[in-house]
Coordinates of C-alpha atoms in Angstrom, one line a residue:
X25 CA 37.9 6.9 36.6
X26 CA 37.8 3.0 35.3
X27 CA 39.5 4.3 32.1
X28 CA 42.3 6.4 33.7
X29 CA 43.2 3.5 36.0
X30 CA 43.3 0.9 33.4
X31 CA 45.7 3.2 31.5
X32 CA 48.1 3.1 34.4
X33 CA 48.0 -0.4 35.7
X34 CA 48.9 -2.5 32.8
X35 CA 52.7 -1.4 32.4
X36 CA 54.0 -2.6 35.6
X37 CA 52.6 -5.9 35.7
X38 CA 49.7 -5.1 38.0
X39 CA 46.2 -6.0 37.8
X40 CA 44.4 -4.7 34.5
X41 CA 40.9 -3.6 34.1
X42 CA 39.6 -3.7 30.4
X43 CA 37.0 -1.4 29.5
X44 CA 34.3 -2.7 27.1
X45 CA 31.8 -0.5 25.3
X46 CA 29.3 -2.3 23.3
X47 CA 25.9 -1.7 21.6
X48 CA 22.6 -2.8 23.0
X49 CA 20.8 -5.6 20.9
X50 CA 17.7 -6.0 23.2
X51 CA 14.5 -5.3 20.8
X52 CA 12.5 -4.5 24.0
X53 CA 15.1 -2.0 25.5
X54 CA 15.6 -4.5 28.3
X55 CA 19.3 -5.4 30.0
X56 CA 19.6 -8.8 28.2
X57 CA 22.8 -7.4 26.3
X58 CA 24.4 -6.1 29.5
X59 CA 23.6 -9.5 31.2
X60 CA 25.4 -11.4 28.5
X61 CA 28.4 -9.3 28.4
X62 CA 28.6 -9.4 32.3
X63 CA 28.3 -13.1 32.0
X64 CA 31.0 -13.3 29.6
X65 CA 33.1 -11.3 31.5
X66 CA 32.7 -13.1 34.8
X67 CA 33.5 -16.2 33.3
X68 CA 36.5 -14.7 31.7
X69 CA 37.8 -13.1 34.9
X70 CA 37.2 -16.7 36.5
X71 CA 40.0 -18.2 34.2
X72 CA 42.3 -15.1 34.0
X73 CA 43.1 -13.7 37.3
X74 CA 44.5 -10.2 37.2
X75 CA 42.3 -9.1 34.4
X76 CA 39.0 -7.4 35.2
X77 CA 36.5 -6.4 32.4
X78 CA 34.3 -3.2 33.0
X79 CA 31.3 -3.4 30.5
X80 CA 29.2 -0.4 29.6
X81 CA 26.3 -0.8 27.0
X82 CA 24.9 2.0 24.9
X83 CA 21.7 2.3 22.7
X84 CA 22.5 1.8 18.9
X85 CA 21.5 5.4 18.4
X86 CA 24.3 6.5 20.7
X87 CA 27.1 3.9 21.0
X88 CA 29.2 5.2 18.0
X89 CA 29.0 8.8 19.2
X90 CA 29.6 7.8 22.6
X91 CA 32.7 6.1 21.7
X92 CA 33.8 8.8 19.2
X93 CA 33.5 11.3 22.0
X94 CA 35.7 8.9 24.3
X95 CA 38.4 8.8 21.9
X96 CA 38.2 12.5 21.2
X97 CA 38.7 13.1 24.9
X98 CA 41.6 10.8 25.3
X99 CA 39.7 8.3 27.1
X100 CA 39.4 5.4 24.4
X101 CA 38.0 2.2 25.8
X102 CA 40.1 -1.0 25.5
X103 CA 37.5 -2.7 23.6
X104 CA 34.5 -1.2 21.5
X105 CA 31.8 -3.2 19.7
X106 CA 30.2 -0.5 17.3
X107 CA 29.3 0.0 13.9
X108 CA 32.4 1.3 12.3
X109 CA 36.2 1.1 12.6
X110 CA 38.2 2.3 9.5
X111 CA 38.4 6.0 10.6
X112 CA 40.1 4.8 13.9
X113 CA 42.1 2.5 11.9
X114 CA 43.5 5.1 9.7
X115 CA 44.1 7.3 12.5
X116 CA 46.5 4.6 14.1
X117 CA 44.2 4.3 17.2
X118 CA 43.8 0.5 16.7
X119 CA 45.6 -2.6 17.2
X120 CA 45.6 -4.8 14.0
X121 CA 43.6 -8.1 14.4
X122 CA 46.9 -10.0 14.4
X123 CA 48.1 -8.0 17.2
X124 CA 45.2 -9.5 19.3
X125 CA 43.6 -12.6 18.1
X126 CA 45.2 -16.1 18.2
X127 CA 45.8 -17.7 15.0
X128 CA 43.1 -20.2 15.4
X129 CA 40.5 -17.6 16.3
X130 CA 41.5 -15.5 13.1
X131 CA 41.4 -18.5 11.0
X132 CA 37.9 -19.3 12.1
X133 CA 36.3 -16.0 10.9
X134 CA 34.0 -16.2 7.9
X135 CA 36.4 -14.9 5.1
X136 CA 34.0 -12.3 3.2
X137 CA 33.3 -10.7 6.7
X138 CA 36.9 -10.8 7.9
X139 CA 38.1 -9.4 4.5
X140 CA 35.6 -6.4 5.1
X141 CA 37.5 -5.6 8.2
X142 CA 40.5 -4.4 6.3
X143 CA 42.0 -1.1 5.8
X144 CA 45.0 -0.9 3.5
X145 CA 45.0 -4.8 3.3
X146 CA 45.6 -4.9 7.0
X147 CA 42.7 -6.2 9.4
X148 CA 41.5 -4.1 12.0
X149 CA 37.9 -4.8 12.5
X150 CA 36.7 -7.9 13.8
X151 CA 33.1 -9.1 12.8
X152 CA 31.3 -9.5 15.8
X153 CA 27.6 -10.5 14.7
X154 CA 26.0 -10.6 11.3
X155 CA 22.5 -10.4 9.6
X156 CA 21.0 -10.2 6.2
X157 CA 17.7 -8.5 5.4
X158 CA 14.5 -9.6 4.1
X159 CA 11.1 -8.2 3.5
X160 CA 8.7 -9.1 6.2
X161 CA 5.0 -9.3 6.2
X162 CA 2.2 -10.4 8.8
X163 CA 0.8 -13.6 7.4
X164 CA -2.6 -13.0 9.1
X165 CA -3.1 -9.5 7.7
X166 CA -2.0 -10.6 4.2
X167 CA -4.5 -13.8 4.4
X168 CA -7.4 -11.7 5.6
X169 CA -6.6 -9.2 2.9
X170 CA -6.4 -12.1 0.1
X171 CA -2.8 -10.9 -0.8
X172 CA 0.3 -12.8 -2.1
X173 CA 3.7 -11.8 -1.0
X174 CA 4.9 -9.0 -3.1
X175 CA 7.5 -9.5 -5.8
X176 CA 7.8 -6.2 -7.1
X177 CA 7.4 -2.4 -6.1
X178 CA 3.8 -2.5 -7.6
X179 CA 3.1 -5.6 -5.7
X180 CA 4.2 -3.5 -2.5
X181 CA 2.0 -0.7 -3.4
X182 CA -1.0 -3.0 -4.0
X183 CA -0.7 -4.7 -0.8
X184 CA -0.1 -1.6 1.1
X185 CA -3.2 -0.1 -0.2
X186 CA -5.4 -3.0 0.4
X187 CA -4.0 -3.2 4.0
X188 CA -4.6 0.5 4.4
X189 CA -8.3 -0.1 3.2
X190 CA -8.6 -2.6 6.0
X191 CA -7.5 -0.2 8.5
X192 CA -3.9 -1.6 9.3
X193 CA -2.0 1.2 11.1
X194 CA 1.3 0.8 9.2
X195 CA 0.7 -0.9 5.8
X196 CA 4.6 -0.4 5.3
X197 CA 6.6 0.7 8.0
X198 CA 9.5 2.9 6.6
X199 CA 12.0 3.7 9.5
X200 CA 14.2 6.3 8.2
X201 CA 14.7 8.1 11.5
X202 CA 18.4 8.4 13.2
X203 CA 18.5 4.9 14.9
X204 CA 19.3 3.0 11.6
X205 CA 18.2 4.8 8.4
X206 CA 21.5 4.1 6.8
X207 CA 20.4 0.4 6.6
X208 CA 16.8 1.1 5.3
X209 CA 18.4 3.5 2.9
X210 CA 20.8 0.8 1.7
X211 CA 18.2 -1.9 1.1
X212 CA 16.2 0.5 -0.9
X213 CA 19.3 1.5 -3.0
X214 CA 20.0 -2.2 -3.7
X215 CA 16.4 -3.0 -4.7
X216 CA 16.8 -0.8 -7.7
X217 CA 20.3 -1.8 -8.7
X218 CA 22.1 1.3 -6.9
X219 CA 24.0 1.3 -3.6
X220 CA 26.2 3.7 -1.8
X221 CA 29.2 2.8 -4.1
X222 CA 30.1 1.2 -7.4
X223 CA 32.0 -1.8 -8.1
X224 CA 35.5 0.1 -7.6
X225 CA 34.5 1.6 -4.2
X226 CA 33.6 5.2 -5.3
X227 CA 30.6 6.8 -3.7
X228 CA 27.6 7.1 -5.9
X229 CA 24.9 8.2 -3.5
X230 CA 23.1 10.5 -5.8
X231 CA 23.1 8.1 -8.8
X232 CA 20.1 7.7 -11.0
X233 CA 19.1 4.5 -9.6
X234 CA 19.2 6.0 -5.9
X235 CA 17.2 9.1 -6.8
X236 CA 14.5 7.1 -8.6
X237 CA 13.8 4.8 -5.8
X238 CA 13.6 7.7 -3.4
X239 CA 11.4 9.3 -5.6
X240 CA 9.1 6.3 -5.6
X241 CA 9.0 6.0 -1.9
X242 CA 8.3 9.8 -1.5
X243 CA 5.2 9.6 -4.3
X244 CA 4.2 6.2 -3.8
X245 CA 4.4 4.9 -0.3
X246 CA 4.6 8.2 1.7
X247 CA 2.6 10.1 -0.9
X248 CA -0.3 7.7 -0.9
X249 CA -0.4 7.6 2.9
X250 CA 0.7 4.1 3.1
X251 CA 3.5 4.4 5.8
X252 CA 1.4 4.8 8.9
X253 CA 0.8 7.7 11.4
X254 CA 4.6 8.6 12.0
X255 CA 6.7 10.4 9.4
X256 CA 9.4 7.9 8.2
X257 CA 12.0 10.8 9.3
X258 CA 10.6 10.3 12.7
X259 CA 10.3 6.6 12.9
X260 CA 13.1 4.6 14.4
X261 CA 13.8 0.9 13.7
X262 CA 12.9 -0.4 17.3
X263 CA 9.5 1.2 17.5
X264 CA 8.7 -0.1 13.8
X265 CA 9.8 -3.5 15.0
X266 CA 7.7 -3.2 18.1
X267 CA 4.7 -2.3 16.1
X268 CA 5.1 -5.3 13.9
X269 CA 5.3 -7.6 16.9
X270 CA 2.1 -6.0 18.0
X271 CA 0.3 -6.9 14.7
X272 CA 0.2 -3.1 13.6
X273 CA 2.4 -3.5 10.6
X274 CA 1.7 -5.2 7.2
X275 CA 5.2 -5.0 5.6
X276 CA 8.8 -3.9 6.6
X277 CA 12.2 -4.6 6.0
X278 CA 13.5 -6.8 8.8
X279 CA 16.4 -8.7 10.3
X280 CA 16.5 -12.1 11.9
X281 CA 15.9 -10.7 15.4
X282 CA 12.5 -9.8 14.4
X283 CA 11.4 -13.4 14.2
X284 CA 11.7 -13.9 17.8
X285 CA 10.1 -10.8 18.9
X286 CA 7.3 -11.2 16.7
X287 CA 7.0 -14.7 17.8
X288 CA 6.7 -14.1 21.3
X289 CA 3.6 -12.0 20.4
X290 CA 2.0 -14.8 18.2
X291 CA 2.6 -12.8 14.9
X292 CA 3.2 -15.4 12.2
X293 CA 5.9 -13.7 10.1
X294 CA 6.4 -14.5 6.1
X295 CA 9.5 -13.3 4.4
X296 CA 10.7 -12.7 0.9
X297 CA 13.7 -11.3 -0.7
X298 CA 13.4 -7.5 -1.0
X299 CA 11.6 -6.7 -4.2
X300 CA 12.8 -4.5 -7.1
X301 CA 10.9 -2.4 -9.7
X302 CA 10.5 -5.7 -11.9
X303 CA 11.4 -8.4 -9.5
X304 CA 13.8 -9.8 -6.8
X305 CA 16.8 -7.2 -6.0
X306 CA 19.9 -8.2 -7.6
X307 CA 21.8 -8.3 -4.0
X308 CA 20.6 -8.6 -0.5
X309 CA 21.8 -6.4 2.2
X310 CA 24.3 -8.0 4.8
X311 CA 25.5 -6.4 8.0
X312 CA 28.1 -7.2 10.1
X313 CA 29.0 -5.1 13.1
X314 CA 32.5 -4.8 14.4
X315 CA 34.6 -5.4 17.5
X316 CA 38.0 -3.4 17.6
X317 CA 40.8 -2.9 20.2
X318 CA 42.3 0.4 21.0
X319 CA 45.8 1.2 21.6
X320 CA 45.5 3.9 24.0
X321 CA 45.9 2.0 27.3
X322 CA 48.6 -0.4 25.9
X323 CA 46.5 -3.8 26.8
X324 CA 47.0 -5.8 23.3
X325 CA 47.7 -9.1 25.2
X326 CA 44.9 -8.7 27.7
X327 CA 42.5 -7.6 25.0
X328 CA 43.4 -10.6 22.8
X329 CA 42.9 -13.0 25.7
X330 CA 39.4 -11.7 26.2
X331 CA 38.5 -11.8 22.6
X332 CA 39.7 -15.1 22.1
X333 CA 37.5 -16.1 25.0
X334 CA 34.6 -14.1 23.8
X335 CA 34.8 -15.9 20.2
X336 CA 34.4 -19.4 21.4
X337 CA 31.6 -21.4 19.8
X338 CA 29.8 -21.3 23.3
X339 CA 29.7 -17.6 23.4
X340 CA 29.1 -16.8 19.7
X341 CA 26.3 -19.2 19.6
X342 CA 24.7 -18.0 22.6
X343 CA 24.5 -14.5 21.4
X344 CA 23.4 -15.5 18.1
X345 CA 20.5 -17.5 19.9
X346 CA 19.7 -14.7 22.0
X347 CA 18.8 -12.3 19.1
X348 CA 18.3 -14.6 16.3
X349 CA 21.5 -13.1 14.7
X350 CA 24.0 -14.8 12.4
X351 CA 27.4 -16.1 13.9
X352 CA 30.5 -14.6 12.2
X353 CA 32.7 -17.7 12.7
X354 CA 32.9 -20.8 10.4
X355 CA 32.4 -23.3 13.2
X356 CA 29.4 -21.5 14.7
X357 CA 27.9 -21.1 11.2
X358 CA 28.3 -24.7 10.5
X359 CA 26.6 -25.7 13.7
X360 CA 23.8 -23.3 13.0
X361 CA 23.3 -24.6 9.5
X362 CA 23.0 -28.0 11.0
X363 CA 20.5 -27.6 13.6
X364 CA 17.0 -27.9 12.9
X365 CA 16.1 -25.5 15.9
X366 CA 17.7 -22.9 13.7
X367 CA 15.5 -23.5 10.6
X368 CA 14.1 -20.0 10.5
X369 CA 17.4 -18.5 10.1
X370 CA 18.6 -20.7 7.2
X371 CA 17.3 -18.3 4.7
X372 CA 19.4 -15.5 6.2
X373 CA 22.5 -17.6 6.3
X374 CA 22.0 -18.6 2.7
X375 CA 21.9 -14.9 1.8
X376 CA 24.9 -13.9 3.4
X377 CA 27.7 -15.2 1.1
X378 CA 26.3 -13.1 -1.8
X379 CA 25.0 -10.1 0.3
X380 CA 26.2 -6.5 -0.1
X381 CA 27.9 -4.8 3.1
X382 CA 28.4 -1.3 4.0
X383 CA 31.5 0.1 2.6
X384 CA 33.0 -0.2 5.9
X385 CA 36.7 -0.3 4.9
X386 CA 36.4 3.5 4.0
X387 CA 37.6 5.8 6.7
X388 CA 34.7 8.3 5.8
X389 CA 31.9 5.7 6.4
X390 CA 31.2 6.5 9.9
X391 CA 30.8 10.1 9.1
X392 CA 28.8 9.4 5.9
X393 CA 26.6 7.0 7.6
X394 CA 25.7 9.7 10.2
X395 CA 25.0 12.2 7.6
X396 CA 22.7 9.7 6.1
X397 CA 20.9 9.2 9.3
X398 CA 20.3 12.9 9.8
X399 CA 19.2 13.8 6.3
X400 CA 17.8 10.9 4.3
X401 CA 14.3 10.9 5.9
X402 CA 13.6 14.5 4.4
X403 CA 13.9 13.3 1.0
X404 CA 10.5 11.3 1.3
X405 CA 8.6 13.9 3.2
X406 CA 5.7 16.2 1.5
X407 CA 8.0 18.5 0.2
X408 CA 11.0 16.1 -0.2
X409 CA 13.7 16.5 -2.7
X410 CA 15.3 12.9 -3.4
X411 CA 17.8 14.7 -6.0
X412 CA 18.7 17.5 -3.6
X413 CA 19.1 15.4 -0.5
X414 CA 21.2 12.7 -2.2
X415 CA 23.4 15.1 -4.0
X416 CA 24.0 16.9 -0.9
X417 CA 24.9 13.8 1.2
X418 CA 27.1 12.6 -1.8
X419 CA 28.8 15.8 -2.0
X420 CA 29.7 15.4 1.6
X421 CA 30.7 12.0 1.3
X422 CA 33.1 12.9 -1.7
X423 CA 34.6 15.7 0.3
X424 CA 35.2 13.2 3.3
X425 CA 36.7 10.8 0.9
X426 CA 39.2 13.3 -0.8
X427 CA 40.0 14.5 2.6
X428 CA 41.3 11.1 3.7

């Protein structure tokens, strides 16, 4: 009802209700994300009479699908904060960034992230929040086992075996379940010099490097019983992070939010760059989540006013503080880099400029990401076939790309 009313109200100069659909960042499954956006909306409405903002929050497992279904049903939200934008841009459903944001707000976006929001050299995706990924380990468990932080795959294997021998529930947590398997997958691809695409942007999902790393995961971490009681294909990121915060995980690939979650439970976290076969991976993984404005209801001006407000330093830093994530604006990043209170995040900030992001500018990426989520976990199972699984995903990706 809200969407239908919003679609009718803007053209005659009356009150406008903007619909915002956003992803849930609360690691405990609470309502902190909803409270954040409700607070932003309330403050915005107080300064902008005649514009209301209706907020809906969905779990990361569901939010991209929920928005896709809304768009398919002809009920697109005015604003979506989700994982991918390019397919909507290619279909002509999004406002360009310069149709929404003021010039000062556009200019304040970190350049590498802003450039990742382009399709055909036109910006449609606005980076919302960023993170980089490091290998996290439980310092107490490592000290008790007399272990050094791993620097290679062999080091991961050695540490995981030692932790298993000491009864650690998840020596190495490997979340390849539906929630965020595309991220875990990319981290391991990068660790072996691979990735989803090559240097010119062509999908290389079934490359030799990618097949090799998933063969190693299947035979070594999973095959040796080093990944814990839940099969990687069934393990989502959120329960893996919760288990780490509860002291049940020796190692996992983590992002900044986990620091706060673990700290609340008294778990001391060590962090190192994700190891490769012979040493540090050539590139770390960077992630930017995306904000976009849909054309359907014709609210470019109102959307722009709200997003200009949402991207103030106060709001950007408040959200980053809440979840230990990285801001996407120059001014907020500089403030975080200068504030000793954020010292724990400095390694993540330092890794961001040289990190590799998802191929989000590809209109096929959203569907390829879903394909990875559904299939990749089987590659490392007891009867897993990394070559077959990656070839199947790669074939689908190439077909989607050729259909663009």
